[in-house]
């Protein structure tokens, strides 16, 4: 007998690459969520070489007759390609993205459905992303360095995101109808272990251009794992460098490049002044990281960054 699941309201898309053990923790947290009967789970394996397939198939087997779960293998390397595959396979009206190392709160699905049902003008939403450190938080990890670690808390009130902020892929939901027109750009975003980004910024930029509201909902909470391997100064400096590479990659026309160079010049001046007052370990690291971002941008604009994109 084949069990036929009702059409889901929410398609939970979890893209994963070689992190089977963390994925298992995330998957095991989902069946207990409230309103899970209104959701499907799509595991998008982005060409993993570890035991991701076995973990996924074991979870699917345990959920037989219960939660609707599907395993998808996406050979094209890159987070954007994996997300697009999940979107294309999604049956729900809402696509909710969850990282393979994130555990949502019990009300996560219900909050997404209720919010988007109440606010028809809202096309995307995000919420709080709390860090779960593998060991302990480094003393140098100041508030200004939190965003690269996807640590997000914008307060306890519901409000639209300001112009320079948007949801993060560890915890975001988007109406699928928006993706009928816009998918994630495959020239941006993570590819394997390469720390490129920018694909989320591009999507939300298109959304804002069309006048669609993007909502911060503090009741939409996930706990996000941060391994010790990322809690190093070398990692955060590399992360900033590739953010600079991303910024440079997103400016293709000559006029756009000139405008970007003007912004870079202004940032250098600001950083130079700020460096005069940097006293703590964290503030000094922030200065170094910002300079690494500028270096990544300039390397990319001068085409020297091209070699780095394959390393």
mmCIF file of C-alpha atoms in Angstrom:
data_model
loop_
_atom_site.group_PDB
_atom_site.id
_atom_site.type_symbol
_atom_site.label_atom_id
_atom_site.label_comp_id
_atom_site.label_asym_id
_atom_site.label_seq_id
_atom_site.Cartn_x
_atom_site.Cartn_y
_atom_site.Cartn_z
ATOM 1 C CA UNK A 1 0.000 0.000 0.000
ATOM 2 C CA UNK A 2 1.403 3.384 -1.045
ATOM 3 C CA UNK A 3 0.782 6.190 1.438
ATOM 4 C CA UNK A 4 -0.459 9.355 -0.276
ATOM 5 C CA UNK A 5 0.429 12.519 1.614
ATOM 6 C CA UNK A 6 -1.777 15.614 1.335
ATOM 7 C CA UNK A 7 -0.274 18.594 -0.499
ATOM 8 C CA UNK A 8 2.090 20.293 1.958
ATOM 9 C CA UNK A 9 1.878 23.965 2.858
ATOM 10 C CA UNK A 10 5.613 24.152 3.516
ATOM 11 C CA UNK A 11 8.516 22.463 1.760
ATOM 12 C CA UNK A 12 11.518 22.321 4.104
ATOM 13 C CA UNK A 13 14.648 22.308 1.935
ATOM 14 C CA UNK A 14 17.874 21.150 3.588
ATOM 15 C CA UNK A 15 20.927 21.357 1.329
ATOM 16 C CA UNK A 16 23.896 19.369 2.547
ATOM 17 C CA UNK A 17 27.473 18.582 1.600
ATOM 18 C CA UNK A 18 29.654 16.083 3.501
ATOM 19 C CA UNK A 19 28.179 16.766 6.946
ATOM 20 C CA UNK A 20 26.190 13.595 7.535
ATOM 21 C CA UNK A 21 26.509 13.517 11.325
ATOM 22 C CA UNK A 22 25.306 17.099 11.708
ATOM 23 C CA UNK A 23 22.541 16.435 9.184
ATOM 24 C CA UNK A 24 21.326 13.534 11.305
ATOM 25 C CA UNK A 25 20.874 15.830 14.327
ATOM 26 C CA UNK A 26 18.881 18.295 12.213
ATOM 27 C CA UNK A 27 16.681 15.598 10.686
ATOM 28 C CA UNK A 28 15.973 13.976 14.050
ATOM 29 C CA UNK A 29 14.683 17.301 15.390
ATOM 30 C CA UNK A 30 12.014 17.748 12.706
ATOM 31 C CA UNK A 31 9.324 15.084 13.331
ATOM 32 C CA UNK A 32 8.464 16.587 16.742
ATOM 33 C CA UNK A 33 7.830 20.087 15.360
ATOM 34 C CA UNK A 34 4.302 21.436 15.623
ATOM 35 C CA UNK A 35 2.447 21.406 12.276
ATOM 36 C CA UNK A 36 4.967 18.949 10.767
ATOM 37 C CA UNK A 37 1.945 17.275 9.161
ATOM 38 C CA UNK A 38 1.617 20.376 6.984
ATOM 39 C CA UNK A 39 5.185 20.066 5.690
ATOM 40 C CA UNK A 40 7.403 17.930 3.504
ATOM 41 C CA UNK A 41 11.160 17.562 3.966
ATOM 42 C CA UNK A 42 13.477 17.663 0.956
ATOM 43 C CA UNK A 43 17.073 16.590 1.611
ATOM 44 C CA UNK A 44 19.263 17.865 -1.236
ATOM 45 C CA UNK A 45 22.585 16.006 -1.245
ATOM 46 C CA UNK A 46 24.993 18.266 -3.124
ATOM 47 C CA UNK A 47 27.389 15.591 -4.347
ATOM 48 C CA UNK A 48 28.502 14.382 -0.898
ATOM 49 C CA UNK A 49 31.157 11.671 -0.621
ATOM 50 C CA UNK A 50 30.490 10.735 3.013
ATOM 51 C CA UNK A 51 27.548 8.719 4.430
ATOM 52 C CA UNK A 52 24.926 11.424 3.753
ATOM 53 C CA UNK A 53 22.879 9.092 1.509
ATOM 54 C CA UNK A 54 22.774 6.389 4.176
ATOM 55 C CA UNK A 55 21.772 8.845 6.910
ATOM 56 C CA UNK A 56 19.019 10.263 4.682
ATOM 57 C CA UNK A 57 17.636 6.891 3.613
ATOM 58 C CA UNK A 58 17.653 5.628 7.203
ATOM 59 C CA UNK A 59 15.665 8.686 8.289
ATOM 60 C CA UNK A 60 13.184 8.232 5.420
ATOM 61 C CA UNK A 61 12.686 4.607 6.400
ATOM 62 C CA UNK A 62 11.991 5.542 10.029
ATOM 63 C CA UNK A 63 9.425 8.136 8.899
ATOM 64 C CA UNK A 64 7.504 5.729 6.689
ATOM 65 C CA UNK A 65 3.791 6.289 7.306
ATOM 66 C CA UNK A 66 4.501 9.605 9.003
ATOM 67 C CA UNK A 67 6.472 12.645 7.877
ATOM 68 C CA UNK A 68 6.803 13.090 4.113
ATOM 69 C CA UNK A 69 10.548 13.009 3.334
ATOM 70 C CA UNK A 70 12.404 12.899 0.003
ATOM 71 C CA UNK A 71 16.092 12.454 -0.815
ATOM 72 C CA UNK A 72 17.450 14.300 -3.857
ATOM 73 C CA UNK A 73 20.966 14.018 -5.262
ATOM 74 C CA UNK A 74 22.193 17.170 -6.993
ATOM 75 C CA UNK A 75 25.474 16.549 -8.798
ATOM 76 C CA UNK A 76 26.085 20.155 -9.845
ATOM 77 C CA UNK A 77 28.324 21.502 -7.105
ATOM 78 C CA UNK A 78 27.181 24.661 -5.367
ATOM 79 C CA UNK A 79 24.674 25.762 -2.748
ATOM 80 C CA UNK A 80 22.689 27.764 -5.299
ATOM 81 C CA UNK A 81 22.328 24.724 -7.579
ATOM 82 C CA UNK A 82 21.226 22.621 -4.599
ATOM 83 C CA UNK A 83 18.685 25.196 -3.454
ATOM 84 C CA UNK A 84 17.299 25.547 -6.973
ATOM 85 C CA UNK A 85 16.851 21.777 -7.170
ATOM 86 C CA UNK A 86 14.928 21.856 -3.904
ATOM 87 C CA UNK A 87 12.730 24.696 -5.173
ATOM 88 C CA UNK A 88 11.966 22.848 -8.401
ATOM 89 C CA UNK A 89 10.966 19.691 -6.521
ATOM 90 C CA UNK A 90 8.995 21.502 -3.785
ATOM 91 C CA UNK A 91 5.236 20.907 -3.657
ATOM 92 C CA UNK A 92 4.455 23.484 -0.980
ATOM 93 C CA UNK A 93 3.379 27.086 -1.481
ATOM 94 C CA UNK A 94 6.166 28.097 0.905
ATOM 95 C CA UNK A 95 9.802 27.022 0.649
ATOM 96 C CA UNK A 96 11.522 27.086 4.042
ATOM 97 C CA UNK A 97 15.309 26.779 3.983
ATOM 98 C CA UNK A 98 17.129 25.204 6.892
ATOM 99 C CA UNK A 99 20.868 24.564 7.193
ATOM 100 C CA UNK A 100 22.078 21.006 7.719
ATOM 101 C CA UNK A 101 23.508 22.066 11.096
ATOM 102 C CA UNK A 102 20.501 24.006 12.391
ATOM 103 C CA UNK A 103 17.754 22.864 14.766
ATOM 104 C CA UNK A 104 14.460 24.827 14.624
ATOM 105 C CA UNK A 105 12.243 25.681 17.569
ATOM 106 C CA UNK A 106 9.007 23.737 18.081
ATOM 107 C CA UNK A 107 6.850 26.557 16.652
ATOM 108 C CA UNK A 108 9.019 27.072 13.547
ATOM 109 C CA UNK A 109 6.631 25.678 10.912
ATOM 110 C CA UNK A 110 3.507 27.076 12.588
ATOM 111 C CA UNK A 111 5.094 30.538 12.821
ATOM 112 C CA UNK A 112 5.979 30.511 9.117
ATOM 113 C CA UNK A 113 2.488 29.453 8.019
ATOM 114 C CA UNK A 114 0.599 31.819 10.338
ATOM 115 C CA UNK A 115 2.780 34.809 9.463
ATOM 116 C CA UNK A 116 2.557 34.390 5.685
ATOM 117 C CA UNK A 117 -1.184 33.638 5.860
ATOM 118 C CA UNK A 118 -1.738 36.827 7.853
ATOM 119 C CA UNK A 119 0.549 39.067 5.798
ATOM 120 C CA UNK A 120 -0.150 38.556 2.100
ATOM 121 C CA UNK A 121 2.232 41.434 1.283
ATOM 122 C CA UNK A 122 5.157 39.530 2.793
ATOM 123 C CA UNK A 123 7.058 37.326 0.327
ATOM 124 C CA UNK A 124 9.911 36.235 2.581
ATOM 125 C CA UNK A 125 10.729 36.028 6.257
ATOM 126 C CA UNK A 126 13.571 35.190 8.575
ATOM 127 C CA UNK A 127 14.188 35.160 12.283
ATOM 128 C CA UNK A 128 16.581 34.577 15.146
ATOM 129 C CA UNK A 129 19.652 32.400 14.610
ATOM 130 C CA UNK A 130 21.236 31.447 17.928
ATOM 131 C CA UNK A 131 24.791 30.096 18.019
ATOM 132 C CA UNK A 132 25.560 26.654 19.421
ATOM 133 C CA UNK A 133 29.327 26.615 19.809
ATOM 134 C CA UNK A 134 31.123 23.277 19.685
ATOM 135 C CA UNK A 135 33.225 24.281 22.680
ATOM 136 C CA UNK A 136 33.184 27.938 23.771
ATOM 137 C CA UNK A 137 32.862 31.391 22.271
ATOM 138 C CA UNK A 138 36.256 33.033 21.611
ATOM 139 C CA UNK A 139 36.896 36.278 23.477
ATOM 140 C CA UNK A 140 37.715 38.025 20.193
ATOM 141 C CA UNK A 141 34.274 37.250 18.713
ATOM 142 C CA UNK A 142 32.712 40.676 19.226
ATOM 143 C CA UNK A 143 29.225 41.648 18.052
ATOM 144 C CA UNK A 144 30.544 43.238 14.840
ATOM 145 C CA UNK A 145 31.993 39.862 13.796
ATOM 146 C CA UNK A 146 28.791 37.880 14.374
ATOM 147 C CA UNK A 147 27.160 38.098 10.922
ATOM 148 C CA UNK A 148 29.812 35.979 9.136
ATOM 149 C CA UNK A 149 28.966 33.288 11.695
ATOM 150 C CA UNK A 150 25.256 33.702 10.935
ATOM 151 C CA UNK A 151 24.447 34.889 14.443
ATOM 152 C CA UNK A 152 21.265 36.961 14.185
ATOM 153 C CA UNK A 153 19.082 38.630 16.801
ATOM 154 C CA UNK A 154 17.349 41.836 15.708
ATOM 155 C CA UNK A 155 15.159 42.196 18.759
ATOM 156 C CA UNK A 156 11.833 40.917 20.068
ATOM 157 C CA UNK A 157 9.469 42.821 17.749
ATOM 158 C CA UNK A 158 8.183 41.870 14.318
ATOM 159 C CA UNK A 159 9.360 44.328 11.655
ATOM 160 C CA UNK A 160 10.495 44.566 8.068
ATOM 161 C CA UNK A 161 14.205 44.190 7.402
ATOM 162 C CA UNK A 162 16.097 47.459 6.902
ATOM 163 C CA UNK A 163 17.597 48.142 3.485
ATOM 164 C CA UNK A 164 21.009 46.681 4.308
ATOM 165 C CA UNK A 165 19.770 43.455 5.958
ATOM 166 C CA UNK A 166 17.882 40.346 4.883
ATOM 167 C CA UNK A 167 17.190 36.770 6.088
ATOM 168 C CA UNK A 168 19.953 34.157 6.120
ATOM 169 C CA UNK A 169 19.723 30.721 4.526
ATOM 170 C CA UNK A 170 20.056 28.963 7.871
ATOM 171 C CA UNK A 171 16.567 30.197 8.709
ATOM 172 C CA UNK A 172 14.427 31.706 5.963
ATOM 173 C CA UNK A 173 11.136 31.093 4.171
ATOM 174 C CA UNK A 174 10.089 32.364 0.742
ATOM 175 C CA UNK A 175 6.811 32.101 -1.159
ATOM 176 C CA UNK A 176 7.396 29.612 -3.957
ATOM 177 C CA UNK A 177 5.570 31.864 -6.420
ATOM 178 C CA UNK A 178 8.497 34.295 -6.225
ATOM 179 C CA UNK A 179 10.831 31.547 -7.396
ATOM 180 C CA UNK A 180 8.726 31.086 -10.522
ATOM 181 C CA UNK A 181 10.587 34.167 -11.740
ATOM 182 C CA UNK A 182 13.788 34.157 -9.699
ATOM 183 C CA UNK A 183 16.078 31.272 -8.780
ATOM 184 C CA UNK A 184 19.378 31.551 -6.926
ATOM 185 C CA UNK A 185 22.257 32.673 -9.217
ATOM 186 C CA UNK A 186 24.624 29.730 -9.685
ATOM 187 C CA UNK A 187 27.677 31.959 -10.201
ATOM 188 C CA UNK A 188 27.342 33.023 -6.557
ATOM 189 C CA UNK A 189 27.128 31.086 -3.293
ATOM 190 C CA UNK A 190 29.126 28.314 -1.652
ATOM 191 C CA UNK A 191 30.710 25.667 -3.868
ATOM 192 C CA UNK A 192 32.020 22.797 -1.796
ATOM 193 C CA UNK A 193 34.375 24.364 0.736
ATOM 194 C CA UNK A 194 34.795 27.624 -1.220
ATOM 195 C CA UNK A 195 33.550 30.542 0.893
ATOM 196 C CA UNK A 196 31.770 32.539 -1.794
ATOM 197 C CA UNK A 197 28.381 34.064 -0.951
ATOM 198 C CA UNK A 198 26.047 36.756 -2.283
ATOM 199 C CA UNK A 199 23.296 34.571 -3.725
ATOM 200 C CA UNK A 200 20.876 35.426 -0.918
ATOM 201 C CA UNK A 201 21.625 39.136 -1.219
ATOM 202 C CA UNK A 202 20.861 38.945 -4.946
ATOM 203 C CA UNK A 203 17.517 37.187 -4.401
ATOM 204 C CA UNK A 204 16.371 39.671 -1.778
ATOM 205 C CA UNK A 205 17.558 42.599 -3.872
ATOM 206 C CA UNK A 206 15.198 41.455 -6.640
ATOM 207 C CA UNK A 207 12.416 41.080 -4.090
ATOM 208 C CA UNK A 208 12.928 44.601 -2.783
ATOM 209 C CA UNK A 209 13.009 45.998 -6.334
ATOM 210 C CA UNK A 210 9.553 44.500 -6.884
ATOM 211 C CA UNK A 211 8.242 46.075 -3.692
ATOM 212 C CA UNK A 212 7.736 42.808 -1.830
ATOM 213 C CA UNK A 213 7.909 42.987 1.956
ATOM 214 C CA UNK A 214 10.558 40.918 3.805
ATOM 215 C CA UNK A 215 9.736 40.329 7.455
ATOM 216 C CA UNK A 216 11.840 39.655 10.538
ATOM 217 C CA UNK A 217 9.872 37.355 12.849
ATOM 218 C CA UNK A 218 11.522 36.813 16.273
ATOM 219 C CA UNK A 219 9.375 33.742 16.948
ATOM 220 C CA UNK A 220 11.062 31.979 14.021
ATOM 221 C CA UNK A 221 14.104 30.631 15.877
ATOM 222 C CA UNK A 222 16.835 28.118 15.068
ATOM 223 C CA UNK A 223 19.939 26.987 16.951
ATOM 224 C CA UNK A 224 22.914 26.942 14.585
ATOM 225 C CA UNK A 225 26.019 24.819 15.187
ATOM 226 C CA UNK A 226 29.415 26.554 14.950
ATOM 227 C CA UNK A 227 32.343 24.101 14.905
ATOM 228 C CA UNK A 228 35.718 24.816 16.440
ATOM 229 C CA UNK A 229 37.262 24.649 12.959
ATOM 230 C CA UNK A 230 35.540 27.952 12.136
ATOM 231 C CA UNK A 231 36.350 29.621 15.430
ATOM 232 C CA UNK A 232 39.831 30.672 14.340
ATOM 233 C CA UNK A 233 41.196 34.009 13.237
ATOM 234 C CA UNK A 234 42.427 32.474 9.988
ATOM 235 C CA UNK A 235 38.908 31.272 9.127
ATOM 236 C CA UNK A 236 37.203 34.606 9.792
ATOM 237 C CA UNK A 237 39.871 36.466 7.797
ATOM 238 C CA UNK A 238 39.368 34.052 4.905
ATOM 239 C CA UNK A 239 35.600 34.479 5.204
ATOM 240 C CA UNK A 240 35.978 38.271 4.885
ATOM 241 C CA UNK A 241 38.355 37.905 1.946
ATOM 242 C CA UNK A 242 35.812 35.850 0.023
ATOM 243 C CA UNK A 243 33.075 38.301 0.939
ATOM 244 C CA UNK A 244 35.234 40.838 -0.870
ATOM 245 C CA UNK A 245 35.597 38.439 -3.805
ATOM 246 C CA UNK A 246 31.817 38.132 -3.859
ATOM 247 C CA UNK A 247 31.376 41.918 -3.845
ATOM 248 C CA UNK A 248 33.766 42.264 -6.758
ATOM 249 C CA UNK A 249 32.077 39.457 -8.691
ATOM 250 C CA UNK A 250 28.667 41.131 -8.420
ATOM 251 C CA UNK A 251 29.879 44.286 -10.209
ATOM 252 C CA UNK A 252 30.355 43.444 -13.880
ATOM 253 C CA UNK A 253 29.808 46.680 -15.833
ATOM 254 C CA UNK A 254 32.518 49.326 -16.055
ATOM 255 C CA UNK A 255 30.340 51.980 -14.410
ATOM 256 C CA UNK A 256 29.438 49.599 -11.597
ATOM 257 C CA UNK A 257 33.121 48.817 -11.020
ATOM 258 C CA UNK A 258 33.992 52.521 -10.844
ATOM 259 C CA UNK A 259 31.229 53.111 -8.281
ATOM 260 C CA UNK A 260 32.499 50.142 -6.266
ATOM 261 C CA UNK A 261 36.067 51.479 -6.326
ATOM 262 C CA UNK A 262 34.758 54.765 -4.932
ATOM 263 C CA UNK A 263 33.074 52.900 -2.080
ATOM 264 C CA UNK A 264 36.257 50.925 -1.440
ATOM 265 C CA UNK A 265 38.276 54.131 -1.196
ATOM 266 C CA UNK A 266 35.807 55.510 1.352
ATOM 267 C CA UNK A 267 35.998 52.275 3.364
ATOM 268 C CA UNK A 268 39.795 52.401 3.441
ATOM 269 C CA UNK A 269 39.650 55.898 4.903
ATOM 270 C CA UNK A 270 37.034 54.872 7.472
ATOM 271 C CA UNK A 271 39.028 51.776 8.464
ATOM 272 C CA UNK A 272 42.235 53.812 8.795
ATOM 273 C CA UNK A 273 40.546 56.198 11.215
ATOM 274 C CA UNK A 274 38.864 53.365 13.110
ATOM 275 C CA UNK A 275 42.208 51.584 13.479
ATOM 276 C CA UNK A 276 43.528 54.501 15.512
ATOM 277 C CA UNK A 277 41.039 53.684 18.263
ATOM 278 C CA UNK A 278 41.181 49.852 18.122
ATOM 279 C CA UNK A 279 42.415 48.653 21.503
ATOM 280 C CA UNK A 280 40.878 45.228 22.118
ATOM 281 C CA UNK A 281 41.752 41.957 20.396
ATOM 282 C CA UNK A 282 38.336 41.817 18.777
ATOM 283 C CA UNK A 283 38.453 45.375 17.419
ATOM 284 C CA UNK A 284 41.926 44.838 15.977
ATOM 285 C CA UNK A 285 40.775 41.626 14.297
ATOM 286 C CA UNK A 286 37.757 43.432 12.857
ATOM 287 C CA UNK A 287 40.102 45.992 11.242
ATOM 288 C CA UNK A 288 42.181 43.173 9.725
ATOM 289 C CA UNK A 289 39.079 41.390 8.465
ATOM 290 C CA UNK A 290 37.710 44.517 6.807
ATOM 291 C CA UNK A 291 41.012 45.041 5.045
ATOM 292 C CA UNK A 292 40.905 41.414 3.862
ATOM 293 C CA UNK A 293 37.462 42.095 2.391
ATOM 294 C CA UNK A 294 38.831 45.086 0.496
ATOM 295 C CA UNK A 295 41.767 42.986 -0.723
ATOM 296 C CA UNK A 296 39.351 40.337 -2.021
ATOM 297 C CA UNK A 297 37.367 42.984 -3.896
ATOM 298 C CA UNK A 298 40.449 44.575 -5.460
ATOM 299 C CA UNK A 299 41.923 41.185 -6.408
ATOM 300 C CA UNK A 300 38.684 40.295 -8.167
ATOM 301 C CA UNK A 301 38.329 43.624 -9.974
ATOM 302 C CA UNK A 302 41.905 43.344 -11.221
ATOM 303 C CA UNK A 303 41.226 39.713 -12.211
ATOM 304 C CA UNK A 304 43.944 38.443 -9.885
ATOM 305 C CA UNK A 305 41.206 36.797 -7.814
ATOM 306 C CA UNK A 306 40.300 34.488 -10.693
ATOM 307 C CA UNK A 307 42.924 31.934 -9.704
ATOM 308 C CA UNK A 308 41.679 31.917 -6.118
ATOM 309 C CA UNK A 309 38.193 30.877 -7.126
ATOM 310 C CA UNK A 310 39.380 27.368 -7.921
ATOM 311 C CA UNK A 311 41.475 26.896 -4.806
#
